Structure formats: structure tokens, C-alpha cells
XYZ file of C-alpha atoms in Angstrom:
370
model
C 34.756 -8.428 40.178
C 37.616 -6.257 39.352
C 38.691 -5.905 35.581
C 41.042 -3.753 33.630
C 39.611 -1.411 31.096
C 42.578 -2.015 28.632
C 42.157 -5.802 28.853
C 38.333 -5.395 28.362
C 39.038 -3.481 25.016
C 41.960 -5.558 24.135
C 44.471 -2.654 23.667
C 47.818 -1.696 25.197
C 48.143 0.873 27.918
C 49.886 3.266 25.460
C 47.189 2.873 22.738
C 46.186 6.061 20.959
C 42.559 7.308 20.768
C 42.077 5.948 17.250
C 43.152 2.363 18.207
C 40.825 2.563 21.370
C 37.772 3.648 19.072
C 38.433 0.970 16.474
C 38.596 -1.812 19.256
C 35.515 -0.574 20.969
C 33.661 -0.355 17.636
C 34.417 -3.987 16.668
C 33.604 -5.259 20.286
C 30.380 -3.282 20.410
C 29.124 -4.714 17.203
C 30.216 -8.329 18.368
C 28.427 -8.050 21.809
C 25.454 -5.770 20.778
C 22.149 -7.236 22.364
C 20.351 -7.330 19.090
C 23.056 -9.673 17.748
C 22.956 -11.763 20.974
C 19.174 -12.113 22.136
C 18.821 -13.603 25.629
C 22.610 -14.012 26.040
C 23.433 -12.650 29.464
C 27.232 -13.009 29.159
C 27.121 -10.880 25.952
C 24.963 -8.442 27.659
C 27.485 -8.068 30.488
C 30.447 -7.725 28.192
C 28.570 -5.216 26.270
C 28.200 -3.125 29.553
C 31.879 -3.662 30.329
C 33.221 -2.472 27.016
C 30.969 0.633 27.084
C 32.111 1.523 30.564
C 35.704 0.907 29.419
C 35.315 3.133 26.328
C 33.614 5.904 28.316
C 36.701 6.184 30.498
C 39.583 5.689 28.017
C 38.142 7.860 25.388
C 38.032 10.888 27.829
C 41.724 12.203 28.334
C 40.862 13.449 31.859
C 39.175 10.234 33.030
C 41.891 8.033 31.442
C 44.662 10.063 33.179
C 42.866 9.538 36.599
C 42.279 5.927 35.840
C 45.935 5.348 34.868
C 47.133 6.838 38.221
C 44.497 5.668 40.677
C 42.401 2.988 39.072
C 38.640 2.825 39.196
C 38.693 4.001 42.774
C 40.101 7.364 41.785
C 37.185 7.734 39.322
C 34.783 6.885 42.033
C 36.224 9.187 44.583
C 35.456 12.537 43.135
C 37.835 12.227 40.216
C 34.991 11.902 37.607
C 32.558 9.006 37.800
C 30.850 7.199 35.101
C 28.341 9.345 33.563
C 25.552 7.032 32.441
C 23.098 9.866 33.130
C 25.249 12.376 31.175
C 27.169 10.561 28.349
C 24.814 7.736 27.322
C 25.505 4.596 25.226
C 23.492 6.341 22.575
C 25.734 9.324 22.575
C 28.802 6.870 22.271
C 27.272 5.143 19.291
C 26.345 8.584 17.712
C 29.804 9.749 17.974
C 31.276 6.482 16.686
C 28.896 5.637 13.840
C 28.003 8.993 12.618
C 24.243 9.112 13.729
C 23.690 12.627 14.888
C 20.027 12.129 15.689
C 20.300 8.457 16.924
C 16.902 7.695 18.649
C 15.999 11.503 18.454
C 19.278 12.474 20.075
C 19.526 15.566 18.061
C 16.165 16.883 18.929
C 17.367 19.771 21.082
C 20.258 20.711 18.772
C 18.214 22.231 15.836
C 16.326 25.375 16.125
C 12.667 24.497 17.053
C 9.764 25.928 14.974
C 6.128 25.744 15.882
C 5.207 24.457 12.447
C 7.044 23.017 9.351
C 8.964 25.363 6.967
C 8.070 23.440 3.899
C 4.765 22.292 2.575
C 3.363 20.558 -0.496
C 0.344 21.056 -2.885
C -1.015 19.080 -5.857
C -1.246 20.886 -9.359
C -3.498 19.094 -11.907
C -2.660 19.732 -15.705
C -4.438 18.684 -18.754
C -2.680 16.348 -21.220
C -1.988 19.249 -23.541
C -0.584 21.324 -20.916
C 1.894 18.583 -19.791
C 3.017 17.831 -23.289
C 3.448 21.251 -24.663
C 4.205 23.213 -21.500
C 2.287 26.216 -20.187
C 2.093 28.963 -17.679
C -0.266 28.542 -14.696
C -1.348 31.030 -12.086
C -2.082 29.561 -8.853
C -3.025 30.999 -5.327
C -1.358 29.192 -2.245
C -2.152 29.480 1.382
C 0.861 29.615 3.596
C 1.489 29.952 7.298
C 3.157 33.104 8.669
C 4.333 33.283 12.208
C 2.237 35.514 14.439
C 4.017 38.856 14.853
C 2.170 39.668 18.144
C 3.520 36.583 20.011
C 6.661 36.066 17.689
C 5.419 32.684 16.835
C 5.335 31.319 20.325
C 1.372 31.121 20.612
C 1.693 32.748 24.085
C 0.260 36.213 25.034
C 3.043 38.810 24.507
C 5.475 36.074 23.628
C 5.704 35.041 27.297
C 6.386 31.265 27.937
C 7.550 29.276 30.795
C 10.123 26.550 30.862
C 8.771 23.040 30.404
C 8.978 21.137 33.690
C 9.128 17.736 32.043
C 12.361 18.343 30.113
C 13.875 21.235 31.920
C 13.751 23.480 28.762
C 15.843 20.965 26.849
C 13.106 19.960 24.437
C 14.049 16.295 24.915
C 13.859 13.640 27.530
C 15.694 10.479 28.329
C 13.789 7.169 28.075
C 15.518 3.935 29.381
C 15.115 0.755 27.475
C 16.929 -2.263 28.558
C 20.515 -1.227 28.983
C 20.086 1.839 26.683
C 19.237 5.310 27.725
C 17.677 7.021 24.693
C 16.876 10.659 24.015
C 13.620 11.476 22.471
C 11.345 14.677 21.900
C 9.628 15.762 25.023
C 5.905 14.770 24.666
C 4.797 17.578 26.839
C 6.401 20.817 24.869
C 6.870 18.961 21.622
C 10.568 19.811 21.504
C 10.297 23.537 22.087
C 11.400 23.481 25.654
C 8.643 25.833 26.678
C 4.968 25.704 27.550
C 2.214 28.386 27.074
C 0.274 29.602 30.182
C -1.969 32.079 28.346
C -2.734 31.893 24.679
C -2.029 34.664 22.292
C -5.317 36.136 21.253
C -4.311 37.142 17.725
C -3.599 33.654 16.599
C -5.391 31.720 19.404
C -2.185 29.986 20.388
C -1.708 28.578 16.955
C 1.609 30.447 16.502
C 0.768 31.595 12.943
C -1.813 33.252 10.789
C -2.620 32.174 7.177
C -1.840 34.235 4.213
C -2.515 34.003 0.529
C -0.207 34.565 -2.373
C -0.471 34.359 -6.165
C 2.258 32.646 -8.041
C 3.030 32.414 -11.817
C 4.189 28.875 -12.469
C 6.244 28.123 -15.610
C 5.664 24.412 -16.648
C 8.158 22.956 -19.072
C 7.039 20.834 -21.997
C 7.334 17.140 -21.217
C 6.462 17.166 -17.531
C 4.649 14.051 -16.349
C 2.619 12.490 -13.412
C 4.666 12.382 -10.348
C 7.146 15.102 -11.210
C 7.720 17.646 -8.640
C 8.547 21.342 -8.756
C 10.326 23.140 -6.025
C 9.939 26.931 -5.441
C 12.567 28.096 -2.876
C 11.331 30.645 -0.377
C 7.605 30.131 -1.091
C 6.925 27.864 1.823
C 5.732 28.763 5.402
C 7.305 31.729 7.166
C 8.661 30.426 10.505
C 10.223 33.656 11.602
C 11.271 37.029 10.100
C 12.973 36.742 6.946
C 12.923 32.859 6.801
C 10.375 30.997 4.574
C 10.588 27.368 3.678
C 10.097 25.794 0.289
C 6.959 25.042 -1.702
C 6.709 21.645 -3.304
C 4.303 21.092 -6.211
C 3.201 17.506 -7.003
C 2.173 17.197 -10.644
C -0.804 15.101 -11.755
C -1.827 14.882 -15.443
C -5.259 14.029 -16.986
C -5.425 11.052 -19.390
C -6.173 11.705 -23.052
C -8.974 10.134 -25.076
C -6.712 9.021 -27.840
C -3.028 9.229 -26.836
C -1.638 7.020 -24.032
C 1.594 8.093 -22.719
C 4.409 5.986 -21.383
C 7.493 8.093 -20.449
C 8.187 10.128 -23.496
C 6.623 7.615 -25.821
C 2.979 7.993 -27.065
C 0.716 4.960 -28.047
C -2.111 5.465 -30.460
C -4.540 2.548 -31.227
C -5.545 2.769 -34.919
C -8.954 1.046 -35.911
C -8.474 -0.468 -39.301
C -11.242 -2.165 -41.388
C -10.584 -5.864 -42.207
C -10.674 -5.030 -45.971
C -7.602 -2.745 -45.521
C -5.732 -5.652 -43.867
C -6.739 -7.931 -46.872
C -5.798 -5.524 -49.593
C -3.215 -3.338 -47.739
C -3.402 0.409 -47.714
C -2.264 3.831 -46.504
C -4.032 6.138 -43.901
C -2.968 9.356 -42.264
C -2.632 9.373 -38.605
C -2.157 12.395 -36.186
C 0.846 13.313 -34.358
C 1.599 15.980 -31.819
C 2.919 18.388 -34.508
C 0.721 17.249 -37.494
C 0.291 14.015 -39.390
C 2.144 11.043 -40.859
C 1.373 8.340 -43.267
C 0.799 4.877 -41.897
C 1.528 2.344 -44.719
C -0.279 -1.059 -43.831
C 0.964 -3.985 -45.739
C -1.598 -6.866 -46.630
C -2.045 -9.538 -44.013
C -0.900 -7.194 -41.191
C -1.745 -9.019 -37.866
C -3.914 -7.572 -35.307
C -1.934 -5.620 -32.553
C 1.040 -4.953 -34.854
C 2.823 -1.898 -33.889
C 4.392 0.643 -36.271
C 6.950 2.989 -34.726
C 7.564 6.636 -35.710
C 10.938 8.125 -34.096
C 10.891 11.528 -32.792
C 7.116 11.965 -32.856
C 6.582 11.518 -29.127
C 6.823 13.791 -26.165
C 9.755 16.163 -25.689
C 12.230 15.174 -22.977
C 11.940 17.308 -19.883
C 15.801 17.810 -19.640
C 16.816 17.780 -23.252
C 15.558 18.452 -26.910
C 15.112 14.584 -27.545
C 11.820 13.266 -28.233
C 10.206 9.897 -27.796
C 8.438 7.694 -30.169
C 4.800 7.597 -31.613
C 3.825 3.905 -31.634
C 0.618 3.186 -33.760
C -0.958 -0.074 -32.984
C -3.372 -1.805 -35.309
C -6.814 -2.853 -34.085
C -8.720 -4.768 -36.807
C -12.400 -4.066 -36.987
C -15.187 -6.113 -38.781
C -18.646 -5.213 -39.768
C -21.307 -5.910 -37.164
C -23.813 -6.903 -39.873
C -24.070 -7.343 -43.705
C -26.699 -6.574 -46.234
C -27.958 -9.302 -48.404
C -25.859 -7.833 -51.351
C -22.765 -7.832 -49.146
C -23.284 -11.395 -48.224
C -23.485 -12.358 -51.828
C -20.347 -10.559 -52.583
C -18.516 -11.997 -49.487
C -19.776 -15.620 -50.589
C -18.611 -15.077 -54.031
C -15.199 -13.906 -52.834
C -14.940 -17.015 -50.508
C -15.821 -19.470 -53.341
C -13.165 -17.774 -55.500
C -10.371 -19.010 -53.144
C -11.482 -22.631 -53.348
C -9.897 -24.911 -50.668
C -7.807 -21.959 -49.677
C -10.956 -20.556 -47.987
C -10.940 -23.651 -45.700
C -7.632 -23.592 -43.914
C -9.242 -25.603 -41.154
C -10.044 -28.613 -43.372
C -6.622 -30.306 -43.489
C -6.139 -29.695 -39.847
C -9.380 -31.166 -38.711
C -9.078 -34.165 -41.207
C -5.681 -34.907 -39.641
C -6.941 -34.653 -36.097
C -9.873 -37.015 -36.731
C -7.418 -39.673 -38.150
C -5.297 -39.391 -35.077
C -8.269 -39.780 -32.733
C -9.383 -42.726 -34.637
C -5.969 -44.419 -34.258
C -6.116 -43.894 -30.557
C -9.564 -45.445 -30.315
C -8.528 -48.540 -32.158
C -5.837 -49.277 -29.634
């Protein structure tokens, strides 16, 4: 069945390229197969609007179409290039996906191994809180000079027959023709016939380097350091970046949360009864902790600016001291007599449960009578 490309896209014959692009964009989203599963009409419309856009977006093809119609395009005037400009390429151009479905695989320079790599660096609690200098030894990959990083003897490679040296192949899925990395050559576009004896075909040799690492005060678990130009050497004069993932040991006494420090302070029950003052440690010395009588278990006392220094400023977090009331595990006979005498001195106040229990009994009795 014959159909007009301008009518398919819903634009006039004198429409400019921007108008044609906007109309195609709108219709492509409307009839996309993912939005219309198992809808044959939508699939057919989707094919038509892609065909129409492929012609009308190309000035040469549009000119031929305007003068001779589709017959002109089919008779040597520039046919439909579904094996050249694919729907994937159209979408990449319109929607800004340079590497849609791997379409950009053959655009970037190919290296036999990654430029960047990452390592882990473990710090003590003290090193992270106060900062330090560390000397580390890294092992990085350096392209083999004898084969120029190709992995082939004398650097001699042959064109990959699977992708024709492009580094990518086309895979057809439904109505789409998608571009992806060649599975044979891994995107290089070449294959090795004879391995380089120096690197055994690995394309690189391992080298070691010693680095002095400056750790700023306040660094924490999960933080990353980036050292530019200390990654793998993929070619002469080009090294990637080294990423250092920080992990920090726990401390026996201080618990860190962000820039705040938590310190659990054991307090004997007599201090809770009488109140008192004790000294507790901070990162820079000590502070007085004043405990009022009857302070509840788990109560927190906050000391501003006694925590960890912020990594990117001079601000400090808080020190939060949390009370943990402790009791004697056993009493001597003399201690028992003193405790009993103290209890008796409070009279009924030493039996706070009495009124509560009596009231509860009375309530239950009234229920049973009913």
C-alpha cells in the first residue's frame, strides 16, 4: 500500500528539519513497541514513521523523494539504508544516547585493559581521626613495549573477520538492528595470530611503584581518594587514575557516626542516687561530666566541638557520652546490712510498687464479682 511520508509524520511538505524531528520524536514514543506490546498496528506504524524520518531527515533523499517519489529512491537514487543507518542510530541522534545499545563501541580508542584501577587502604581509628601519611606499594599494568600493547608478536595483528575491523557487530532483535561489541575481538577490531613472547599475549607487563599518601584528618569508611596519572599505563605517556577505597578499623571505646563520637560511660548506681562528677576522655584531652541525681539509664550528655574534624572544613562534630548504670554483682554481709538500713529509712517510699499492686488487685476483684 502506498503512503506519503509527509502524511505519515503529520507535517507539511515545506516543514523544516526541526519540525520533522519533533514530529518523529512524538510519534516514535507513541508507537514504540515497548509501549504497545503485541499490537501489530502500532508496530507497523512504528516502521512507517522510521522509514519516513530516514528519508525526510536526509536533504539528498528528501529532494529525490519530492521530485520522483519512493520510486526514485528505489531506482538508484538512494535506497532505504536499514543496513546502514539503523533505527538505533536514529534514536541515538534524536535522544542523545551516543552509546545506545553499545552503538559507540567503535568510536572510542580501544585499549587492551582498563586505564583506571582501585585498591583498598585500611586505616586505624587514630589514623582516620587525626590524619597521617602512608607509604603504599602498588602494582599496575604497563603496556608491553615489544608488541606495543597488542599482545601479538612484533605487534602484527590481522583484521577481525567477524566484524571487519570495526570492533562492533549488528544484532537484529525484533524490528531493531542493534550494534554491540564484537564477541571475537572484544572491540579491538583485530585478532592475534602469534602471541608476543615478552608478555605472552597479555598486552602488558606488571610494574610496581611506591607512593606517599597524605590522609586528611576526618576521613571515614567508604571515602575514596583519587590519584590522577597513577593508574595503568595503556600507551606511551598515558596512564589512568588510581582509586583508593578507605576502610577504617573500629575503636574499643569510641563509636563514630559521621563526625560525631559516642562514648558509653559506666556509672555505679550510687553515683546515680547521689549525683556526682567524673572526668571522661576526649580526642584532645578530657572534660568533666556532671551527673545529676536520678539520671536515667541511657541518658546522653552532649559536648559540642569535641568530635571528629570535618574532612572539608574546620568544624568538628560532637562527643556524646551515654550513661550505662552498673550494679554490684554481689554484696558482703556488712553491705547488705547497710543497704537494708538505707531501705528502711525510706519507709513506704522504698515500696513504690505497693500502691500500684493494691490498686490492681482491687480492680481484678471487681471484675470477678461481675
